[in-house]
Short mmCIF file of C-alpha atoms and ligand atoms in Angstrom, two decimals:
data_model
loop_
_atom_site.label_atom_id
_atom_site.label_comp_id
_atom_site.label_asym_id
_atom_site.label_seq_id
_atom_site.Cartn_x
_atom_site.Cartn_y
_atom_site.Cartn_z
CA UNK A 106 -18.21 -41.03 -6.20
CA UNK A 107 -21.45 -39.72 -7.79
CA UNK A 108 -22.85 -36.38 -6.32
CA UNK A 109 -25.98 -38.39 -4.89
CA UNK A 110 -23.94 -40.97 -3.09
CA UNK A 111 -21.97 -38.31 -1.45
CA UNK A 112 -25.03 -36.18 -0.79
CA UNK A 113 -25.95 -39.58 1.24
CA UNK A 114 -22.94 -39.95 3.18
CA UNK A 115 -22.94 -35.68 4.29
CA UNK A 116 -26.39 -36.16 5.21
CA UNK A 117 -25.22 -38.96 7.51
CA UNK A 118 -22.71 -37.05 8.88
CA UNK A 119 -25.28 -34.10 9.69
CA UNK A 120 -27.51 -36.02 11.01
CA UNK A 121 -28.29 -36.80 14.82
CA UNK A 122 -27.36 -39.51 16.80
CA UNK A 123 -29.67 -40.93 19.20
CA UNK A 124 -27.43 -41.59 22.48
CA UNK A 125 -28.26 -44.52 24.59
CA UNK A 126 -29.81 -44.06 27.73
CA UNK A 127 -27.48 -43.18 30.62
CA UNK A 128 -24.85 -42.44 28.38
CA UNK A 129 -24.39 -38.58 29.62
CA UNK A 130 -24.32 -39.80 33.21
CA UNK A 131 -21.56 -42.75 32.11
CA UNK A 132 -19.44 -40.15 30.64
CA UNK A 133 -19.65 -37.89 33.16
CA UNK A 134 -19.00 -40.79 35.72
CA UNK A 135 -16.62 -42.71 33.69
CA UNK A 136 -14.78 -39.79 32.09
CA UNK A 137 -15.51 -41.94 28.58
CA UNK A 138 -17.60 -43.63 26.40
CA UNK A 139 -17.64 -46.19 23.89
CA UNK A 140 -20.95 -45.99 21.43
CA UNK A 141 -21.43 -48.59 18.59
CA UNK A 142 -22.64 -47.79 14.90
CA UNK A 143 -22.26 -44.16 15.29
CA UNK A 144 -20.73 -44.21 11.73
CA UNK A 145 -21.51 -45.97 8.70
CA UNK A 146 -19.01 -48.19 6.52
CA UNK A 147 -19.60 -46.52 3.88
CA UNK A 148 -18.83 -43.22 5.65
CA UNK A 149 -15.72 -45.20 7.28
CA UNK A 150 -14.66 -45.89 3.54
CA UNK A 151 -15.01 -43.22 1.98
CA UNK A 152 -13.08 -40.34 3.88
CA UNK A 153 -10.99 -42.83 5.44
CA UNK A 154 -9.52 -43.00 1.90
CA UNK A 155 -8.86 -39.67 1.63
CA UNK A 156 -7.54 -39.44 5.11
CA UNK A 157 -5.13 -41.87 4.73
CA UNK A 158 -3.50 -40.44 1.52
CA UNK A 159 -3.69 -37.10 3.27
CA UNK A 160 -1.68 -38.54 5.99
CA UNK A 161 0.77 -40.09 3.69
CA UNK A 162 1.41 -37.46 2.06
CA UNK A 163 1.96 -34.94 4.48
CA UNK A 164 3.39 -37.29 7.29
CA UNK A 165 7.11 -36.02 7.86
CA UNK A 166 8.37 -39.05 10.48
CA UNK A 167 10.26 -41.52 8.21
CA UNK A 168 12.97 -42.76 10.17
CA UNK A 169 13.38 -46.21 10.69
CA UNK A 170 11.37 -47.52 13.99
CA UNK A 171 13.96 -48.82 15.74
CA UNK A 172 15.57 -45.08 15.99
CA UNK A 173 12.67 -43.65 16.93
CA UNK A 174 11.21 -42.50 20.86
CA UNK A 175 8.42 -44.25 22.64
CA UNK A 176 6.04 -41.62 21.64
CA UNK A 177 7.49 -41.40 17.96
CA UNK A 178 6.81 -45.17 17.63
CA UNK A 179 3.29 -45.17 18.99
CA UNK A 180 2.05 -43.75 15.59
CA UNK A 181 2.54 -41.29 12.73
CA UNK A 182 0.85 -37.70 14.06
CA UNK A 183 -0.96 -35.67 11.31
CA UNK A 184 -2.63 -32.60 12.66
CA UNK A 185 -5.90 -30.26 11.56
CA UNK A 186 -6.44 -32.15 7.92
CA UNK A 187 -9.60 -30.03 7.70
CA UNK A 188 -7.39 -27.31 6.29
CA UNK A 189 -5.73 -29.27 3.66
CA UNK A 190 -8.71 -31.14 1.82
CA UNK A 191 -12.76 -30.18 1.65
CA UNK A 192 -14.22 -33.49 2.10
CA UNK A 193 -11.74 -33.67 5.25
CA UNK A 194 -13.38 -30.50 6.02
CA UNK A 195 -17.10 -32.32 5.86
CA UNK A 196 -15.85 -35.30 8.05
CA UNK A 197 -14.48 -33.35 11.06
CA UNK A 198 -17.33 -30.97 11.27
CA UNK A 199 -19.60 -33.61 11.29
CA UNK A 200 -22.23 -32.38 13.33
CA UNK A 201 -23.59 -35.92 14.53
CA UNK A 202 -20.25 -35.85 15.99
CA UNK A 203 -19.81 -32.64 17.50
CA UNK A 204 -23.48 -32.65 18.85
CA UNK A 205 -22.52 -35.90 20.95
CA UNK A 206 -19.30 -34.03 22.63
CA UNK A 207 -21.74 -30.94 23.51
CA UNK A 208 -24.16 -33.47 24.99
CA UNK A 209 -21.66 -35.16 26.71
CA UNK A 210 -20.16 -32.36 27.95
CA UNK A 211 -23.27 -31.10 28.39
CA UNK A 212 -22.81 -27.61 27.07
CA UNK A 213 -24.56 -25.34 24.87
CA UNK A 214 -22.04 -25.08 21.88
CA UNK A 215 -17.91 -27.09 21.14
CA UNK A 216 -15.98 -25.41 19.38
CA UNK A 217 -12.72 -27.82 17.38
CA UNK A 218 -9.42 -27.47 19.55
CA UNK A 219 -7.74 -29.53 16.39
CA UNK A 220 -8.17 -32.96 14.64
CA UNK A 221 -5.43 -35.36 14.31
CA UNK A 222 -5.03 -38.75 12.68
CA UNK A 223 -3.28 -40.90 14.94
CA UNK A 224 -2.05 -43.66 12.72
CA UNK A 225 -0.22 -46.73 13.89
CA UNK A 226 1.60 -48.35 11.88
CA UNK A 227 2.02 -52.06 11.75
CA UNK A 228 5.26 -52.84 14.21
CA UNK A 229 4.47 -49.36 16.41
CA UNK A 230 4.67 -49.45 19.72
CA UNK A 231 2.33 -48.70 23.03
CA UNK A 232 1.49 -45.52 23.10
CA UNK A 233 1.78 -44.56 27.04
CA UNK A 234 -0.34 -43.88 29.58
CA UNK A 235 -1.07 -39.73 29.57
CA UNK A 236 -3.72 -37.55 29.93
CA UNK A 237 -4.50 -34.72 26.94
CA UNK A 238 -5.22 -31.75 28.91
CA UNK A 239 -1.64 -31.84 30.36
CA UNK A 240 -1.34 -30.23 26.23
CA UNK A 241 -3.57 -27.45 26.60
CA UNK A 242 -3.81 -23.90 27.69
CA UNK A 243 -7.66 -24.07 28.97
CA UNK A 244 -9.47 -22.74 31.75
CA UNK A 245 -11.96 -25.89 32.00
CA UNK A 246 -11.71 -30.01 31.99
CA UNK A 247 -14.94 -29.45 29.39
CA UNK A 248 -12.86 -30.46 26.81
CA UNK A 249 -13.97 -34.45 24.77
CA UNK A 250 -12.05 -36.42 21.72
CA UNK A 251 -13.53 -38.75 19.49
CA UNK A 252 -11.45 -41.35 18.64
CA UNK A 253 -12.89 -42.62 15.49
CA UNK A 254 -10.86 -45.99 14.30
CA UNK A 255 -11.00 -46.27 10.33
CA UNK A 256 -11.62 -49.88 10.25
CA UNK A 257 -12.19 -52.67 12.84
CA UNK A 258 -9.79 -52.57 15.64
CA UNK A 259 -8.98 -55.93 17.25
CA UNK A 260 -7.06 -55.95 20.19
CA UNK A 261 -3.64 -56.71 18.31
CA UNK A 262 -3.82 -53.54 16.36
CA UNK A 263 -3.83 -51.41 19.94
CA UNK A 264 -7.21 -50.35 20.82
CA UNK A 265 -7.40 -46.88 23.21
CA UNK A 266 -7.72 -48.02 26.42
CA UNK A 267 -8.92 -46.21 29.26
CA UNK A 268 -8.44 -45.98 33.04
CA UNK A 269 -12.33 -45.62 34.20
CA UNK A 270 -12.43 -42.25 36.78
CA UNK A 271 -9.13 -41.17 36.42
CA UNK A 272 -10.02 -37.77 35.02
CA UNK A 273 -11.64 -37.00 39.05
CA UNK A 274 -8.02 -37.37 40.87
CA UNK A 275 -5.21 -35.29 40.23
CA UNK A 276 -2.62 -37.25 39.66
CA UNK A 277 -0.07 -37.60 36.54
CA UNK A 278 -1.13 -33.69 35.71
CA UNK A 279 2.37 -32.85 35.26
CA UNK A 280 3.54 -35.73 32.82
CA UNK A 281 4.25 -35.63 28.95
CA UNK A 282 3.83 -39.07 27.02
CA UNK A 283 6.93 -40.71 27.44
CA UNK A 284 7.91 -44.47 29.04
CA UNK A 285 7.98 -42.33 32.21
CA UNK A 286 3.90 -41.27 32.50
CA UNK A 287 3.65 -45.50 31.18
CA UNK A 288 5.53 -46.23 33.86
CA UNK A 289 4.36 -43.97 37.04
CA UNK A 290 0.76 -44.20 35.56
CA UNK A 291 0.99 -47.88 35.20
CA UNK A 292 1.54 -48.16 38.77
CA UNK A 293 -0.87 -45.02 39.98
CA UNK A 294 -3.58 -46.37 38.04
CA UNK A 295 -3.77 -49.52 39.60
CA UNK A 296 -6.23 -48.14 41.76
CA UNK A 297 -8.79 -47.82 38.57
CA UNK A 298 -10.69 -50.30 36.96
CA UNK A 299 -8.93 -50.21 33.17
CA UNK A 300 -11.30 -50.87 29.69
CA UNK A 301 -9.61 -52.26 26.89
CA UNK A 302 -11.49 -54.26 24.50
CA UNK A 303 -11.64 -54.05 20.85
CA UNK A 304 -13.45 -51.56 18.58
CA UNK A 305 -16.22 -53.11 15.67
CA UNK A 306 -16.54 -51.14 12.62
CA UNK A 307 -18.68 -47.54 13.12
CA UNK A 308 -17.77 -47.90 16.58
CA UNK A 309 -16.08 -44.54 18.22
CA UNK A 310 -15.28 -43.15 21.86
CA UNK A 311 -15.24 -39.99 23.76
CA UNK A 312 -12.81 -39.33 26.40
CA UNK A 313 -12.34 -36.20 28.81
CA UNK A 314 -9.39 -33.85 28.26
CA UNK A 315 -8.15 -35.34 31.86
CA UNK A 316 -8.47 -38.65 31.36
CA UNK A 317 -5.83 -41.13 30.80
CA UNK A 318 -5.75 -43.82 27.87
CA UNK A 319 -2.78 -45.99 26.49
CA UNK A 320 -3.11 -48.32 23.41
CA UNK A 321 -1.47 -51.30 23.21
CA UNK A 322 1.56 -51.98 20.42
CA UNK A 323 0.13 -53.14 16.89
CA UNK A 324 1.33 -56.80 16.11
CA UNK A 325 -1.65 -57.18 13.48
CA UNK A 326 0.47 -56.74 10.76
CA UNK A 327 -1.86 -53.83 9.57
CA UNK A 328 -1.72 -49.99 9.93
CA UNK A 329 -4.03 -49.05 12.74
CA UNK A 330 -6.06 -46.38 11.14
CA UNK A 331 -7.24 -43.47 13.22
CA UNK A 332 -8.99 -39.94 12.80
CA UNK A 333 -9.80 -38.09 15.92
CA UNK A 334 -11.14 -34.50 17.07
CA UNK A 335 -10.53 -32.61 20.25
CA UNK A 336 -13.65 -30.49 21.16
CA UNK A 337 -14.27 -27.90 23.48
CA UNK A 338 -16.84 -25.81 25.53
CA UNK A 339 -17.60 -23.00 23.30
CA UNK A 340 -17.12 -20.85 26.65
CA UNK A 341 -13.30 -22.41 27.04
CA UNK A 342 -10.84 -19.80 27.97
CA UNK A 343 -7.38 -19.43 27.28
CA UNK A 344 -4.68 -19.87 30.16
CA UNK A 345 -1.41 -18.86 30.78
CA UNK A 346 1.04 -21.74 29.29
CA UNK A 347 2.34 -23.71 32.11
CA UNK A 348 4.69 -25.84 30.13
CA UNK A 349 6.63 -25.89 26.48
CA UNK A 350 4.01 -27.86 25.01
CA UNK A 351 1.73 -25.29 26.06
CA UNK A 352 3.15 -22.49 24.35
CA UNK A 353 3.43 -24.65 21.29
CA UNK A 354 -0.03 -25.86 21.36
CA UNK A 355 -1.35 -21.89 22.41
CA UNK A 356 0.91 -20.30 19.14
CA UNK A 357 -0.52 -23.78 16.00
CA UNK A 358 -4.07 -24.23 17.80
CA UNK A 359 -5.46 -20.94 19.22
CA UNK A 360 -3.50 -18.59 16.78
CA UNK A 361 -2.35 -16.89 20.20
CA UNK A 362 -4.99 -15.05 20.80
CA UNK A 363 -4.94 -13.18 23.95
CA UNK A 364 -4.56 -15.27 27.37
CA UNK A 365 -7.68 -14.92 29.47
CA UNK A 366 -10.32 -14.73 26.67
CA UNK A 367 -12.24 -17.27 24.84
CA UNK A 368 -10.45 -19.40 22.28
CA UNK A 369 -12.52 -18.28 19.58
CA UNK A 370 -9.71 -18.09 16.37
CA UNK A 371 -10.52 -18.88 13.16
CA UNK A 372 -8.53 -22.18 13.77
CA UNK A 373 -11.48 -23.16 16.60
CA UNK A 374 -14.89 -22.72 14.57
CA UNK A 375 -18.53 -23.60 16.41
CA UNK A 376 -18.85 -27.25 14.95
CA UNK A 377 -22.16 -27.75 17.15
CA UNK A 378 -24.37 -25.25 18.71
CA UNK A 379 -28.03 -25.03 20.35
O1 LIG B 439 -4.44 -43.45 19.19
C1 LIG B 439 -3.69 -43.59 20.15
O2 LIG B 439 -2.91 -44.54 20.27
C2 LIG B 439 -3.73 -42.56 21.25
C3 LIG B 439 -4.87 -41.63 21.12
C4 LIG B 439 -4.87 -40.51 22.09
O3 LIG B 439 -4.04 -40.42 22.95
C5 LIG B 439 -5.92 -39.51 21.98
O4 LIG B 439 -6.71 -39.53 21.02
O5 LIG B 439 -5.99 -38.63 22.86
#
């Protein structure tokens, strides 16, 4: 790509996004949104390329599907790719993006937890019912992913589906992804209205840190190509690790730094600010 086509795409990616009206209010009602033509195919194209070789290469889950766990099936797990390419590095610090979480959230400043790409492959299975912050060591629910799909996601390819509200009752809090949070959560949630409908091209959502989602298996015969980024309130503050996947999370995404102050390592930059 020629240095003025690419100066096009980063000024994309810097620039703001107008959100509709009422979307603040939906997200804070809702506990997600879903906005259309928030990015570009040719944006879409262009890192998604080098996303997906990223992911390839450094993807270390190659045993057969049929030996693998529910949440080993549900897709191939690649976290913080900013670190291992530049352009990467341009994509998920994309303020457009991160200025839409703060907005959302409606704080001053997010700050990146991590980014992942959450890629599932053709034959992968559901991924379960679960809520994110159940991961984290953090004092407050002000915590949003994008969930940015890398081409057009019909319904057979497993769209993220959420469970409208669910991030205002606490239930499910203690639960890791696994067929048990699909199945106690498939029941509990039958009290919430769920939204699962397919994704067009440019099309991304935001979800809270305590919502719950599920996607659907991927019979499309495709891989269902995903980037995503976890942002937080700039404020956030580390808590003590209630669980394993706490400590895990507190030791490869805050660098440890000390329990009770702000989760400001040099793995958690400002992406947006005020
Ligand atoms: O992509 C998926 O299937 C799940 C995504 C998810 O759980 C998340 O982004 O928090």
């Amino acid at each position: 790509m020629d240095a003025l086509a690419e100066e096009i795409l980063l000024k994309e990616l810097s620039e703001p996004f107008e959100l509709p009206e009422g979307a603040v209010d939906f997200f804070e009602t809702y506990g997600f949104i879903k906005l259309k033509n928030v990015l570009s195919p040719a944006v879409l194209e262009h890192y998604g390329e080098i996303i997906t070789d990223l992911v390839f290469k450094l993807n270390k889950l190659t045993k057969p599907m049929e030996e693998r766990t529910t949440y080993e099936r549900a897709f191939l797990q690649v976290m913080n790719l900013w670190r291992e390419d530049e352009s990467v590095r341009e994509f998920v610090f994309a303020k457009r993006l991160a200025k839409i979480a703060a907005d959302l959230l409606k704080v001053q400043a997010v700050r990146l937890y991590h980014d992942q790409a959450l890629y599932k492959e053709s034959s992968g299975g559901i991924t379960p019912w679960h809520a994110d912050q159940f991961y984290w060591p953090l004092s407050s629910p002000k915590t949003a992913t994008v969930w940015i799909p890398l081409q057009k996601t019909d319904m057979e390819m497993g769209p993220l589906a959420f469970a409208a509200k669910s991030h205002n009752v606490e239930i499910g809090r203690d639960l890791e992804i696994s067929d048990e949070s699909e199945a106690i959560m498939a029941e509990q949630l039958k009290q919430f209205s769920v939204n699962e409908a397919p994704f067009d091209l440019g099309e991304v959502s935001f979800h809270s840190g305590w919502l719950f989602h599920r996607a659907g298996e991927n019979i499309s015969g495709q891989p269902r190509k995903v980037m995503t980024m976890i942002y937080m309130d700039e404020t956030q503050r580390i808590t003590e690790p209630k669980n394993a996947f706490q400590i895990a999370d507190w030791e490869t995404w805050l660098a440890s730094k000390p329990v009770g102050g702000k989760a400001d390592s040099e793995l958690n930059p400002i992406l947006f600010s005020y």
